[in-house]
PDB file of C-alpha atoms in Angstrom:
ATOM      1  CA  MET D   5      22.489  23.687  55.926  1.00  0.00           C
ATOM      2  CA  THR D   6      21.188  21.704  52.938  1.00  0.00           C
ATOM      3  CA  PRO D   7      19.914  18.132  52.854  1.00  0.00           C
ATOM      4  CA  ALA D   8      22.453  15.536  51.861  1.00  0.00           C
ATOM      5  CA  PRO D   9      21.571  13.711  48.635  1.00  0.00           C
ATOM      6  CA  GLY D  10      20.157  10.223  48.704  1.00  0.00           C
ATOM      7  CA  GLY D  11      18.924  10.381  52.288  1.00  0.00           C
ATOM      8  CA  ALA D  12      22.434  10.735  53.702  1.00  0.00           C
ATOM      9  CA  ALA D  13      23.105  11.817  57.268  1.00  0.00           C
ATOM     10  CA  LEU D  14      22.578  15.478  58.073  1.00  0.00           C
ATOM     11  CA  GLU D  15      24.382  17.370  60.816  1.00  0.00           C
ATOM     12  CA  LEU D  16      22.673  20.223  62.591  1.00  0.00           C
ATOM     13  CA  PRO D  17      24.640  23.324  63.562  1.00  0.00           C
ATOM     14  CA  GLY D  18      25.898  23.115  67.106  1.00  0.00           C
ATOM     15  CA  THR D  19      25.483  19.349  67.306  1.00  0.00           C
ATOM     16  CA  SER D  20      27.782  16.450  66.692  1.00  0.00           C
ATOM     17  CA  ALA D  21      25.163  13.786  66.147  1.00  0.00           C
ATOM     18  CA  PRO D  22      24.041  13.175  62.563  1.00  0.00           C
ATOM     19  CA  LEU D  23      20.381  13.417  61.702  1.00  0.00           C
ATOM     20  CA  SER D  24      19.224  11.066  58.976  1.00  0.00           C
ATOM     21  CA  GLU D  25      16.434  11.515  56.479  1.00  0.00           C
ATOM     22  CA  PRO D  26      14.334   8.451  55.620  1.00  0.00           C
ATOM     23  CA  THR D  27      15.679   6.407  52.728  1.00  0.00           C
ATOM     24  CA  PRO D  28      14.024   7.731  49.534  1.00  0.00           C
ATOM     25  CA  LEU D  29      11.539   5.543  47.687  1.00  0.00           C
ATOM     26  CA  ILE D  30      13.130   6.389  44.343  1.00  0.00           C
ATOM     27  CA  PRO D  31      16.723   7.344  43.476  1.00  0.00           C
ATOM     28  CA  PRO D  32      17.896  10.954  43.870  1.00  0.00           C
ATOM     29  CA  SER D  33      17.593  13.199  40.847  1.00  0.00           C
ATOM     30  CA  LYS D  34      19.019  16.512  39.738  1.00  0.00           C
ATOM     31  CA  GLN D  35      17.604  19.439  41.694  1.00  0.00           C
ATOM     32  CA  GLY D  36      15.101  21.429  39.652  1.00  0.00           C
ATOM     33  CA  SER D  37      14.414  18.628  37.157  1.00  0.00           C
ATOM     34  CA  ALA D  38      10.928  17.283  36.459  1.00  0.00           C
ATOM     35  CA  PHE D  39      11.860  13.957  38.012  1.00  0.00           C
ATOM     36  CA  TRP D  40      13.040  15.796  41.130  1.00  0.00           C
ATOM     37  CA  ARG D  41       9.619  17.458  41.361  1.00  0.00           C
ATOM     38  CA  VAL D  42       7.814  14.129  40.894  1.00  0.00           C
ATOM     39  CA  ARG D  43       9.973  12.561  43.569  1.00  0.00           C
ATOM     40  CA  GLY D  44       8.922  15.337  45.914  1.00  0.00           C
ATOM     41  CA  MET D  45       5.261  14.791  45.065  1.00  0.00           C
ATOM     42  CA  ILE D  46       5.587  11.094  45.917  1.00  0.00           C
ATOM     43  CA  ARG D  47       7.257  11.928  49.218  1.00  0.00           C
ATOM     44  CA  THR D  48       4.487  14.414  50.016  1.00  0.00           C
ATOM     45  CA  VAL D  49       1.712  11.799  49.915  1.00  0.00           C
ATOM     46  CA  ARG D  50       3.802   9.583  52.274  1.00  0.00           C
ATOM     47  CA  PRO D  51       3.287   6.056  50.825  1.00  0.00           C
ATOM     48  CA  SER D  52       5.237   4.619  53.757  1.00  0.00           C
ATOM     49  CA  GLN D  53       2.490   5.851  56.096  1.00  0.00           C
ATOM     50  CA  TRP D  54      -0.300   4.126  54.188  1.00  0.00           C
ATOM     51  CA  VAL D  55       0.330   1.044  56.317  1.00  0.00           C
ATOM     52  CA  LYS D  56      -2.018   2.726  58.837  1.00  0.00           C
ATOM     53  CA  ASN D  57      -4.850   2.063  56.399  1.00  0.00           C
ATOM     54  CA  LEU D  58      -4.473  -1.668  57.052  1.00  0.00           C
ATOM     55  CA  PHE D  59      -6.934  -1.000  59.871  1.00  0.00           C
ATOM     56  CA  VAL D  60      -9.525  -1.004  57.075  1.00  0.00           C
ATOM     57  CA  LEU D  61      -8.853  -4.732  56.686  1.00  0.00           C
ATOM     58  CA  ALA D  62      -9.187  -5.588  60.398  1.00  0.00           C
ATOM     59  CA  PRO D  63     -12.940  -6.407  60.314  1.00  0.00           C
ATOM     60  CA  VAL D  64     -12.374  -8.824  57.424  1.00  0.00           C
ATOM     61  CA  VAL D  65      -9.574 -10.666  59.221  1.00  0.00           C
ATOM     62  CA  PHE D  66     -11.427 -11.085  62.499  1.00  0.00           C
ATOM     63  CA  ALA D  67     -14.700 -12.003  60.780  1.00  0.00           C
ATOM     64  CA  LYS D  68     -12.971 -14.994  59.106  1.00  0.00           C
ATOM     65  CA  HIS D  69     -13.591 -13.585  55.625  1.00  0.00           C
ATOM     66  CA  LEU D  70     -10.064 -13.892  54.206  1.00  0.00           C
ATOM     67  CA  THR D  71     -11.172 -16.896  52.162  1.00  0.00           C
ATOM     68  CA  HIS D  72     -13.946 -14.972  50.357  1.00  0.00           C
ATOM     69  CA  PRO D  73     -12.580 -13.397  47.122  1.00  0.00           C
ATOM     70  CA  SER D  74     -15.490 -10.976  46.628  1.00  0.00           C
ATOM     71  CA  ILE D  75     -15.102  -9.620  50.156  1.00  0.00           C
ATOM     72  CA  ILE D  76     -11.327  -9.338  49.761  1.00  0.00           C
ATOM     73  CA  LYS D  77     -11.865  -7.375  46.533  1.00  0.00           C
ATOM     74  CA  SER D  78     -14.131  -4.906  48.326  1.00  0.00           C
ATOM     75  CA  ALA D  79     -11.680  -4.609  51.229  1.00  0.00           C
ATOM     76  CA  ILE D  80      -8.767  -3.870  48.900  1.00  0.00           C
ATOM     77  CA  GLY D  81     -10.869  -1.231  47.149  1.00  0.00           C
ATOM     78  CA  ALA D  82     -11.645   0.387  50.510  1.00  0.00           C
ATOM     79  CA  PHE D  83      -7.959   0.281  51.411  1.00  0.00           C
ATOM     80  CA  GLY D  84      -7.126   2.051  48.133  1.00  0.00           C
ATOM     81  CA  VAL D  85      -9.712   4.777  48.753  1.00  0.00           C
ATOM     82  CA  PHE D  86      -8.248   5.514  52.184  1.00  0.00           C
ATOM     83  CA  CYS D  87      -4.701   5.535  50.808  1.00  0.00           C
ATOM     84  CA  LEU D  88      -5.724   8.231  48.323  1.00  0.00           C
ATOM     85  CA  LEU D  89      -7.505  10.190  51.048  1.00  0.00           C
ATOM     86  CA  ALA D  90      -4.490   9.844  53.320  1.00  0.00           C
ATOM     87  CA  GLY D  91      -2.253  11.189  50.547  1.00  0.00           C
ATOM     88  CA  ALA D  92      -4.565  14.174  50.149  1.00  0.00           C
ATOM     89  CA  VAL D  93      -4.618  14.777  53.903  1.00  0.00           C
ATOM     90  CA  TYR D  94      -0.816  14.644  54.193  1.00  0.00           C
ATOM     91  CA  THR D  95      -0.551  17.100  51.315  1.00  0.00           C
ATOM     92  CA  MET D  96      -3.037  19.478  52.916  1.00  0.00           C
ATOM     93  CA  ASN D  97      -1.258  19.266  56.259  1.00  0.00           C
ATOM     94  CA  ASP D  98       2.078  20.072  54.667  1.00  0.00           C
ATOM     95  CA  ILE D  99       0.578  23.069  52.866  1.00  0.00           C
ATOM     96  CA  VAL D 100      -0.875  24.430  56.107  1.00  0.00           C
ATOM     97  CA  ASP D 101       2.220  23.560  58.171  1.00  0.00           C
ATOM     98  CA  ALA D 102       4.844  24.798  55.689  1.00  0.00           C
ATOM     99  CA  LYS D 103       5.763  27.849  57.763  1.00  0.00           C
ATOM    100  CA  ALA D 104       6.060  25.874  61.022  1.00  0.00           C
ATOM    101  CA  ASP D 105       7.909  23.028  59.296  1.00  0.00           C
ATOM    102  CA  ARG D 106      10.642  25.419  58.157  1.00  0.00           C
ATOM    103  CA  VAL D 107      11.770  25.889  61.787  1.00  0.00           C
ATOM    104  CA  HIS D 108      11.778  22.142  62.515  1.00  0.00           C
ATOM    105  CA  PRO D 109      15.194  20.416  62.299  1.00  0.00           C
ATOM    106  CA  VAL D 110      13.828  17.577  60.146  1.00  0.00           C
ATOM    107  CA  LYS D 111      10.462  18.671  58.776  1.00  0.00           C
ATOM    108  CA  ARG D 112      12.019  21.667  56.968  1.00  0.00           C
ATOM    109  CA  PHE D 113      13.266  19.183  54.366  1.00  0.00           C
ATOM    110  CA  ARG D 114       9.740  18.113  53.488  1.00  0.00           C
ATOM    111  CA  PRO D 115       9.031  18.815  49.804  1.00  0.00           C
ATOM    112  CA  ILE D 116       6.530  21.649  50.279  1.00  0.00           C
ATOM    113  CA  ALA D 117       8.415  23.358  53.119  1.00  0.00           C
ATOM    114  CA  SER D 118      11.692  23.175  51.180  1.00  0.00           C
ATOM    115  CA  GLY D 119      10.181  24.348  47.886  1.00  0.00           C
ATOM    116  CA  GLN D 120      10.677  21.068  46.049  1.00  0.00           C
ATOM    117  CA  VAL D 121       6.914  20.946  45.466  1.00  0.00           C
ATOM    118  CA  PRO D 122       5.329  24.373  44.814  1.00  0.00           C
ATOM    119  CA  VAL D 123       2.210  25.154  46.831  1.00  0.00           C
ATOM    120  CA  SER D 124       0.140  25.526  43.658  1.00  0.00           C
ATOM    121  CA  VAL D 125       1.115  22.013  42.549  1.00  0.00           C
ATOM    122  CA  ALA D 126       0.420  20.635  46.012  1.00  0.00           C
ATOM    123  CA  LYS D 127      -3.088  22.152  46.008  1.00  0.00           C
ATOM    124  CA  THR D 128      -3.827  20.572  42.634  1.00  0.00           C
ATOM    125  CA  MET D 129      -2.562  17.224  43.930  1.00  0.00           C
ATOM    126  CA  ALA D 130      -4.808  17.396  46.987  1.00  0.00           C
ATOM    127  CA  VAL D 131      -7.929  18.198  44.941  1.00  0.00           C
ATOM    128  CA  ALA D 132      -7.212  15.420  42.428  1.00  0.00           C
ATOM    129  CA  LEU D 133      -6.614  12.841  45.166  1.00  0.00           C
ATOM    130  CA  VAL D 134      -9.812  13.765  47.017  1.00  0.00           C
ATOM    131  CA  LEU D 135     -12.000  13.669  43.909  1.00  0.00           C
ATOM    132  CA  THR D 136     -10.561  10.324  42.825  1.00  0.00           C
ATOM    133  CA  ALA D 137     -10.934   8.819  46.295  1.00  0.00           C
ATOM    134  CA  LEU D 138     -14.514   9.973  46.855  1.00  0.00           C
ATOM    135  CA  GLY D 139     -15.446   8.945  43.331  1.00  0.00           C
ATOM    136  CA  GLY D 140     -14.129   5.461  44.103  1.00  0.00           C
ATOM    137  CA  ALA D 141     -15.979   5.433  47.437  1.00  0.00           C
ATOM    138  CA  LEU D 142     -19.267   6.039  45.596  1.00  0.00           C
ATOM    139  CA  LEU D 143     -18.804   2.647  43.928  1.00  0.00           C
ATOM    140  CA  GLY D 144     -19.239   0.971  47.311  1.00  0.00           C
ATOM    141  CA  PRO D 145     -22.098   0.923  49.835  1.00  0.00           C
ATOM    142  CA  ILE D 146     -23.483   4.314  50.801  1.00  0.00           C
ATOM    143  CA  LYS D 147     -22.397   3.824  54.432  1.00  0.00           C
ATOM    144  CA  PHE D 148     -18.821   3.380  53.251  1.00  0.00           C
ATOM    145  CA  PHE D 149     -18.994   6.599  51.239  1.00  0.00           C
ATOM    146  CA  ILE D 150     -20.382   8.489  54.255  1.00  0.00           C
ATOM    147  CA  VAL D 151     -17.565   7.232  56.483  1.00  0.00           C
ATOM    148  CA  ALA D 152     -14.938   8.097  53.850  1.00  0.00           C
ATOM    149  CA  LEU D 153     -16.447  11.578  53.535  1.00  0.00           C
ATOM    150  CA  ALA D 154     -16.484  11.930  57.340  1.00  0.00           C
ATOM    151  CA  TYR D 155     -12.829  10.885  57.465  1.00  0.00           C
ATOM    152  CA  PHE D 156     -11.920  13.582  54.963  1.00  0.00           C
ATOM    153  CA  ALA D 157     -14.058  16.248  56.698  1.00  0.00           C
ATOM    154  CA  GLN D 158     -12.533  15.360  60.059  1.00  0.00           C
ATOM    155  CA  ASN D 159      -9.046  15.765  58.654  1.00  0.00           C
ATOM    156  CA  VAL D 160      -9.928  19.093  57.057  1.00  0.00           C
ATOM    157  CA  ALA D 161     -11.162  20.309  60.455  1.00  0.00           C
ATOM    158  CA  TYR D 162      -7.952  18.994  62.016  1.00  0.00           C
ATOM    159  CA  SER D 163      -5.681  20.679  59.484  1.00  0.00           C
ATOM    160  CA  PHE D 164      -7.390  24.053  59.578  1.00  0.00           C
ATOM    161  CA  GLY D 165      -7.740  24.635  63.310  1.00  0.00           C
ATOM    162  CA  LEU D 166      -8.546  21.756  65.640  1.00  0.00           C
ATOM    163  CA  LYS D 167      -4.965  20.451  65.648  1.00  0.00           C
ATOM    164  CA  LYS D 168      -4.061  23.563  67.648  1.00  0.00           C
ATOM    165  CA  ILE D 169      -6.199  22.394  70.589  1.00  0.00           C
ATOM    166  CA  ALA D 170      -4.377  20.062  72.983  1.00  0.00           C
ATOM    167  CA  TYR D 171      -5.977  16.630  73.475  1.00  0.00           C
ATOM    168  CA  VAL D 172      -8.601  17.416  70.828  1.00  0.00           C
ATOM    169  CA  ASP D 173      -5.838  16.954  68.260  1.00  0.00           C
ATOM    170  CA  VAL D 174      -4.974  13.473  69.537  1.00  0.00           C
ATOM    171  CA  GLY D 175      -8.667  12.621  69.863  1.00  0.00           C
ATOM    172  CA  LEU D 176      -9.198  13.412  66.185  1.00  0.00           C
ATOM    173  CA  ILE D 177      -6.256  11.224  65.229  1.00  0.00           C
ATOM    174  CA  ALA D 178      -7.860   8.366  67.165  1.00  0.00           C
ATOM    175  CA  LEU D 179     -11.191   9.055  65.471  1.00  0.00           C
ATOM    176  CA  GLY D 180      -9.467   8.682  62.110  1.00  0.00           C
ATOM    177  CA  PHE D 181      -8.391   5.130  62.997  1.00  0.00           C
ATOM    178  CA  VAL D 182     -11.877   4.248  64.215  1.00  0.00           C
ATOM    179  CA  LEU D 183     -13.347   5.536  60.948  1.00  0.00           C
ATOM    180  CA  ARG D 184     -10.923   3.293  59.038  1.00  0.00           C
ATOM    181  CA  VAL D 185     -12.217   0.249  60.910  1.00  0.00           C
ATOM    182  CA  LEU D 186     -15.853   1.266  60.373  1.00  0.00           C
ATOM    183  CA  ALA D 187     -15.140   1.841  56.686  1.00  0.00           C
ATOM    184  CA  GLY D 188     -13.713  -1.652  56.344  1.00  0.00           C
ATOM    185  CA  GLY D 189     -16.814  -3.132  57.928  1.00  0.00           C
ATOM    186  CA  PHE D 190     -19.251  -1.114  55.824  1.00  0.00           C
ATOM    187  CA  ALA D 191     -17.355  -1.712  52.569  1.00  0.00           C
ATOM    188  CA  THR D 192     -17.542  -5.479  53.055  1.00  0.00           C
ATOM    189  CA  ASN D 193     -20.848  -5.685  54.962  1.00  0.00           C
ATOM    190  CA  THR D 194     -18.945  -7.198  57.886  1.00  0.00           C
ATOM    191  CA  PRO D 195     -20.172  -6.830  61.497  1.00  0.00           C
ATOM    192  CA  ILE D 196     -17.763  -4.878  63.718  1.00  0.00           C
ATOM    193  CA  SER D 197     -17.128  -5.840  67.316  1.00  0.00           C
ATOM    194  CA  GLY D 198     -17.380  -3.168  69.995  1.00  0.00           C
ATOM    195  CA  PHE D 199     -14.132  -4.554  71.363  1.00  0.00           C
ATOM    196  CA  MET D 200     -12.437  -3.853  68.041  1.00  0.00           C
ATOM    197  CA  VAL D 201     -13.640  -0.247  67.981  1.00  0.00           C
ATOM    198  CA  GLY D 202     -12.587   0.293  71.607  1.00  0.00           C
ATOM    199  CA  CYS D 203      -9.183  -1.295  71.155  1.00  0.00           C
ATOM    200  CA  THR D 204      -8.544   0.704  67.978  1.00  0.00           C
ATOM    201  CA  ALA D 205      -9.474   3.994  69.671  1.00  0.00           C
ATOM    202  CA  LEU D 206      -7.283   3.302  72.709  1.00  0.00           C
ATOM    203  CA  LEU D 207      -4.320   2.197  70.603  1.00  0.00           C
ATOM    204  CA  ALA D 208      -4.577   5.312  68.430  1.00  0.00           C
ATOM    205  CA  LEU D 209      -4.756   7.536  71.527  1.00  0.00           C
ATOM    206  CA  PHE D 210      -1.678   5.782  72.907  1.00  0.00           C
ATOM    207  CA  LEU D 211       0.285   6.354  69.694  1.00  0.00           C
ATOM    208  CA  GLY D 212      -0.899   9.968  69.490  1.00  0.00           C
ATOM    209  CA  PHE D 213       0.119  10.772  73.056  1.00  0.00           C
ATOM    210  CA  GLY D 214       3.470   9.088  72.437  1.00  0.00           C
ATOM    211  CA  LYS D 215       4.050  11.283  69.405  1.00  0.00           C
ATOM    212  CA  ARG D 216       3.216  14.440  71.390  1.00  0.00           C
ATOM    213  CA  ARG D 217       5.472  13.310  74.256  1.00  0.00           C
ATOM    214  CA  HIS D 218       8.320  12.817  71.797  1.00  0.00           C
ATOM    215  CA  GLU D 219       7.734  16.208  70.158  1.00  0.00           C
ATOM    216  CA  LEU D 220       7.597  17.982  73.495  1.00  0.00           C
ATOM    217  CA  ALA D 221      10.857  16.422  74.659  1.00  0.00           C
ATOM    218  CA  SER D 222      12.780  17.011  71.446  1.00  0.00           C
ATOM    219  CA  ALA D 223      11.529  20.472  70.423  1.00  0.00           C
ATOM    220  CA  ALA D 224      13.541  23.535  71.421  1.00  0.00           C
ATOM    221  CA  ASN D 225      10.762  25.867  70.224  1.00  0.00           C
ATOM    222  CA  ALA D 226       7.759  23.588  70.604  1.00  0.00           C
ATOM    223  CA  GLY D 227       5.130  26.317  70.216  1.00  0.00           C
ATOM    224  CA  LYS D 228       6.390  27.359  66.798  1.00  0.00           C
ATOM    225  CA  GLN D 229       6.550  23.765  65.558  1.00  0.00           C
ATOM    226  CA  ARG D 230       3.100  22.741  66.843  1.00  0.00           C
ATOM    227  CA  ALA D 231       0.758  25.178  68.605  1.00  0.00           C
ATOM    228  CA  ALA D 232      -0.951  22.496  70.714  1.00  0.00           C
ATOM    229  CA  LEU D 233       2.345  21.514  72.375  1.00  0.00           C
ATOM    230  CA  GLU D 234       2.249  24.647  74.529  1.00  0.00           C
ATOM    231  CA  ALA D 235      -0.753  23.228  76.419  1.00  0.00           C
ATOM    232  CA  TYR D 236       0.780  19.786  77.009  1.00  0.00           C
ATOM    233  CA  SER D 237       3.055  18.886  79.910  1.00  0.00           C
ATOM    234  CA  PRO D 238       5.485  15.936  80.173  1.00  0.00           C
ATOM    235  CA  ARG D 239       3.758  14.680  83.324  1.00  0.00           C
ATOM    236  CA  ALA D 240       0.268  14.760  81.824  1.00  0.00           C
ATOM    237  CA  LEU D 241       1.438  13.004  78.659  1.00  0.00           C
ATOM    238  CA  THR D 242       3.264  10.345  80.664  1.00  0.00           C
ATOM    239  CA  ILE D 243       0.078   9.627  82.627  1.00  0.00           C
ATOM    240  CA  ALA D 244      -1.972   9.558  79.414  1.00  0.00           C
ATOM    241  CA  LEU D 245       0.521   7.161  77.829  1.00  0.00           C
ATOM    242  CA  ALA D 246       0.422   4.814  80.808  1.00  0.00           C
ATOM    243  CA  ALA D 247      -3.384   4.863  81.007  1.00  0.00           C
ATOM    244  CA  THR D 248      -4.041   4.288  77.309  1.00  0.00           C
ATOM    245  CA  GLY D 249      -1.260   1.686  76.991  1.00  0.00           C
ATOM    246  CA  VAL D 250      -2.639  -0.421  79.845  1.00  0.00           C
ATOM    247  CA  ALA D 251      -6.223   0.070  78.636  1.00  0.00           C
ATOM    248  CA  THR D 252      -5.298  -1.051  75.111  1.00  0.00           C
ATOM    249  CA  ILE D 253      -3.750  -4.307  76.326  1.00  0.00           C
ATOM    250  CA  ALA D 254      -6.604  -4.944  78.772  1.00  0.00           C
ATOM    251  CA  THR D 255      -9.251  -4.379  76.087  1.00  0.00           C
ATOM    252  CA  TYR D 256      -7.523  -6.731  73.653  1.00  0.00           C
ATOM    253  CA  LEU D 257      -7.200  -9.395  76.353  1.00  0.00           C
ATOM    254  CA  ALA D 258     -10.875  -8.970  77.303  1.00  0.00           C
ATOM    255  CA  TYR D 259     -11.815  -9.416  73.642  1.00  0.00           C
ATOM    256  CA  THR D 260      -9.844 -12.653  73.332  1.00  0.00           C
ATOM    257  CA  LEU D 261     -11.365 -14.039  76.558  1.00  0.00           C
ATOM    258  CA  ASP D 262     -14.918 -12.999  75.712  1.00  0.00           C
ATOM    259  CA  HIS D 263     -17.272 -15.983  75.482  1.00  0.00           C
ATOM    260  CA  ASP D 264     -18.775 -14.825  72.176  1.00  0.00           C
ATOM    261  CA  THR D 265     -15.304 -14.373  70.677  1.00  0.00           C
ATOM    262  CA  GLN D 266     -14.195 -17.871  71.649  1.00  0.00           C
ATOM    263  CA  ARG D 267     -17.450 -19.379  70.435  1.00  0.00           C
ATOM    264  CA  PHE D 268     -17.201 -17.573  67.084  1.00  0.00           C
ATOM    265  CA  PHE D 269     -13.602 -18.666  66.477  1.00  0.00           C
ATOM    266  CA  GLN D 270     -14.244 -22.095  67.990  1.00  0.00           C
ATOM    267  CA  ASN D 271     -10.908 -21.803  69.745  1.00  0.00           C
ATOM    268  CA  PRO D 272      -9.912 -20.669  73.275  1.00  0.00           C
ATOM    269  CA  TRP D 273      -6.281 -19.788  72.509  1.00  0.00           C
ATOM    270  CA  LEU D 274      -6.505 -16.321  70.972  1.00  0.00           C
ATOM    271  CA  TRP D 275      -5.688 -14.826  74.383  1.00  0.00           C
ATOM    272  CA  ALA D 276      -2.119 -16.167  74.042  1.00  0.00           C
ATOM    273  CA  THR D 277      -1.434 -13.556  71.335  1.00  0.00           C
ATOM    274  CA  THR D 278      -1.763 -10.749  73.932  1.00  0.00           C
ATOM    275  CA  ILE D 279       2.016 -10.966  74.425  1.00  0.00           C
ATOM    276  CA  HIS D 280       2.461  -9.186  71.098  1.00  0.00           C
ATOM    277  CA  PRO D 281       0.382  -6.064  71.886  1.00  0.00           C
ATOM    278  CA  LEU D 282       2.205  -5.941  75.231  1.00  0.00           C
ATOM    279  CA  PHE D 283       5.602  -6.055  73.516  1.00  0.00           C
ATOM    280  CA  GLY D 284       4.462  -3.462  70.973  1.00  0.00           C
ATOM    281  CA  VAL D 285       3.395  -1.015  73.695  1.00  0.00           C
ATOM    282  CA  VAL D 286       6.668  -1.405  75.591  1.00  0.00           C
ATOM    283  CA  ARG D 287       8.783  -1.136  72.444  1.00  0.00           C
ATOM    284  CA  PHE D 288       6.961   2.009  71.308  1.00  0.00           C
ATOM    285  CA  LEU D 289       7.639   3.646  74.664  1.00  0.00           C
ATOM    286  CA  GLN D 290      11.318   2.771  74.268  1.00  0.00           C
ATOM    287  CA  LEU D 291      11.389   4.436  70.844  1.00  0.00           C
ATOM    288  CA  VAL D 292       9.709   7.570  72.215  1.00  0.00           C
ATOM    289  CA  VAL D 293      12.439   7.910  74.845  1.00  0.00           C
ATOM    290  CA  SER D 294      15.514   6.587  73.045  1.00  0.00           C
ATOM    291  CA  ARG D 295      15.264   8.319  69.641  1.00  0.00           C
ATOM    292  CA  PRO D 296      14.765  12.021  70.354  1.00  0.00           C
ATOM    293  CA  LYS D 297      16.282  13.074  67.010  1.00  0.00           C
ATOM    294  CA  ALA D 298      13.768  11.089  64.966  1.00  0.00           C
ATOM    295  CA  GLU D 299      11.016  13.030  63.196  1.00  0.00           C
ATOM    296  CA  SER D 300       8.288  10.892  64.752  1.00  0.00           C
ATOM    297  CA  PRO D 301       8.136   7.693  66.847  1.00  0.00           C
ATOM    298  CA  THR D 302       5.195   6.517  64.733  1.00  0.00           C
ATOM    299  CA  GLN D 303       7.509   6.616  61.719  1.00  0.00           C
ATOM    300  CA  GLU D 304      10.328   4.972  63.642  1.00  0.00           C
ATOM    301  CA  ILE D 305       8.224   1.905  64.412  1.00  0.00           C
ATOM    302  CA  LEU D 306       7.940   1.248  60.681  1.00  0.00           C
ATOM    303  CA  ARG D 307      11.753   1.091  60.464  1.00  0.00           C
ATOM    304  CA  ASP D 308      12.288  -0.722  63.767  1.00  0.00           C
ATOM    305  CA  VAL D 309      13.078  -4.392  63.108  1.00  0.00           C
ATOM    306  CA  PRO D 310      11.964  -5.785  66.516  1.00  0.00           C
ATOM    307  CA  PHE D 311       8.661  -3.897  66.331  1.00  0.00           C
ATOM    308  CA  MET D 312       7.871  -4.983  62.771  1.00  0.00           C
ATOM    309  CA  MET D 313       8.875  -8.601  63.449  1.00  0.00           C
ATOM    310  CA  ASN D 314       6.556  -8.606  66.449  1.00  0.00           C
ATOM    311  CA  ILE D 315       3.695  -7.339  64.261  1.00  0.00           C
ATOM    312  CA  MET D 316       4.326  -9.974  61.591  1.00  0.00           C
ATOM    313  CA  ILE D 317       4.469 -12.801  64.132  1.00  0.00           C
ATOM    314  CA  TRP D 318       1.280 -11.536  65.779  1.00  0.00           C
ATOM    315  CA  VAL D 319      -0.554 -11.414  62.436  1.00  0.00           C
ATOM    316  CA  ALA D 320       0.661 -14.923  61.552  1.00  0.00           C
ATOM    317  CA  GLU D 321      -0.493 -16.295  64.906  1.00  0.00           C
ATOM    318  CA  VAL D 322      -3.906 -14.638  64.662  1.00  0.00           C
ATOM    319  CA  VAL D 323      -4.468 -15.938  61.142  1.00  0.00           C
ATOM    320  CA  PHE D 324      -3.361 -19.436  62.165  1.00  0.00           C
ATOM    321  CA  ILE D 325      -5.595 -19.514  65.240  1.00  0.00           C
ATOM    322  CA  VAL D 326      -8.604 -17.973  63.522  1.00  0.00           C
ATOM    323  CA  TYR D 327      -8.434 -19.931  60.272  1.00  0.00           C
ATOM    324  CA  ARG D 328      -6.582 -23.170  60.989  1.00  0.00           C
ATOM    325  CA  LEU D 329      -7.047 -24.425  64.546  1.00  0.00           C
ATOM    326  CA  ARG D 330     -10.304 -26.065  65.568  1.00  0.00           C
ATOM    327  CA  PRO D 331     -11.353 -27.765  68.825  1.00  0.00           C
ATOM    328  CA  SER D 332     -10.776 -31.488  69.003  1.00  0.00           C
TER     329      SER D 332
END
């Protein structure tokens, strides 16, 4: 079976349901051409997944700093550094996982696994991205550079061994999100709430457990696709999902009701936005269960209209409450 051009539907042997690749960022090109290689390189660094680096901006938003141009400039720079690091990490992961990806019904079409991007080129890409990112991080505060370096080191440890250990793998994913938040605070000299760190960690654990639950349910040869899956069980992952989902919502609600939070924002209505994290948790669980043929539920949420609309409305409400409303 070969991938259909232009992200068209693919049909697996022995199945009747089509399996679709994500819509390409740039138009299809002739196989073997230089542009075809470049297209594969762009796909390898996963620009669509860089939205996760928006966690770098969270401290700025909740510290009411969106109206300070110098702080926004620093935050955007930090976001760019983590996008480059993320691209390097995705490339490294695909190099290490190439053999396992070739037995996955969707991941075998990734550029490195399929041969669109040679391993030698991918290694050069990863080195260039890391050097550029860390060089940019050195332009910021030293604490920001240390966190960026820790983020990269953590991902190297994940790629080259720790991802094979059940629960440790998800814990490292959560740590990556926490480091993004810390980096945003250090890059802009913005204080970071303990509630924000806790909520970020719990949300990342929830998403990570959901991804493992989806992989376990949809994989015919789970051990070959991801070694850690052999140590997971559907029951344990369901319990972990329920616990972290409830804890995420409860922590966010506690943050909005905290006296210091309400005094800082000079508004008691932030708690009303809790409906959006609640909807997001429920919708994510629906995607985990209802789309078994998808590569990943964390990628599906980026293409799911109800989920993304909920996020946009939540962001708009938070910005309005934090920056516009004031007590009478």
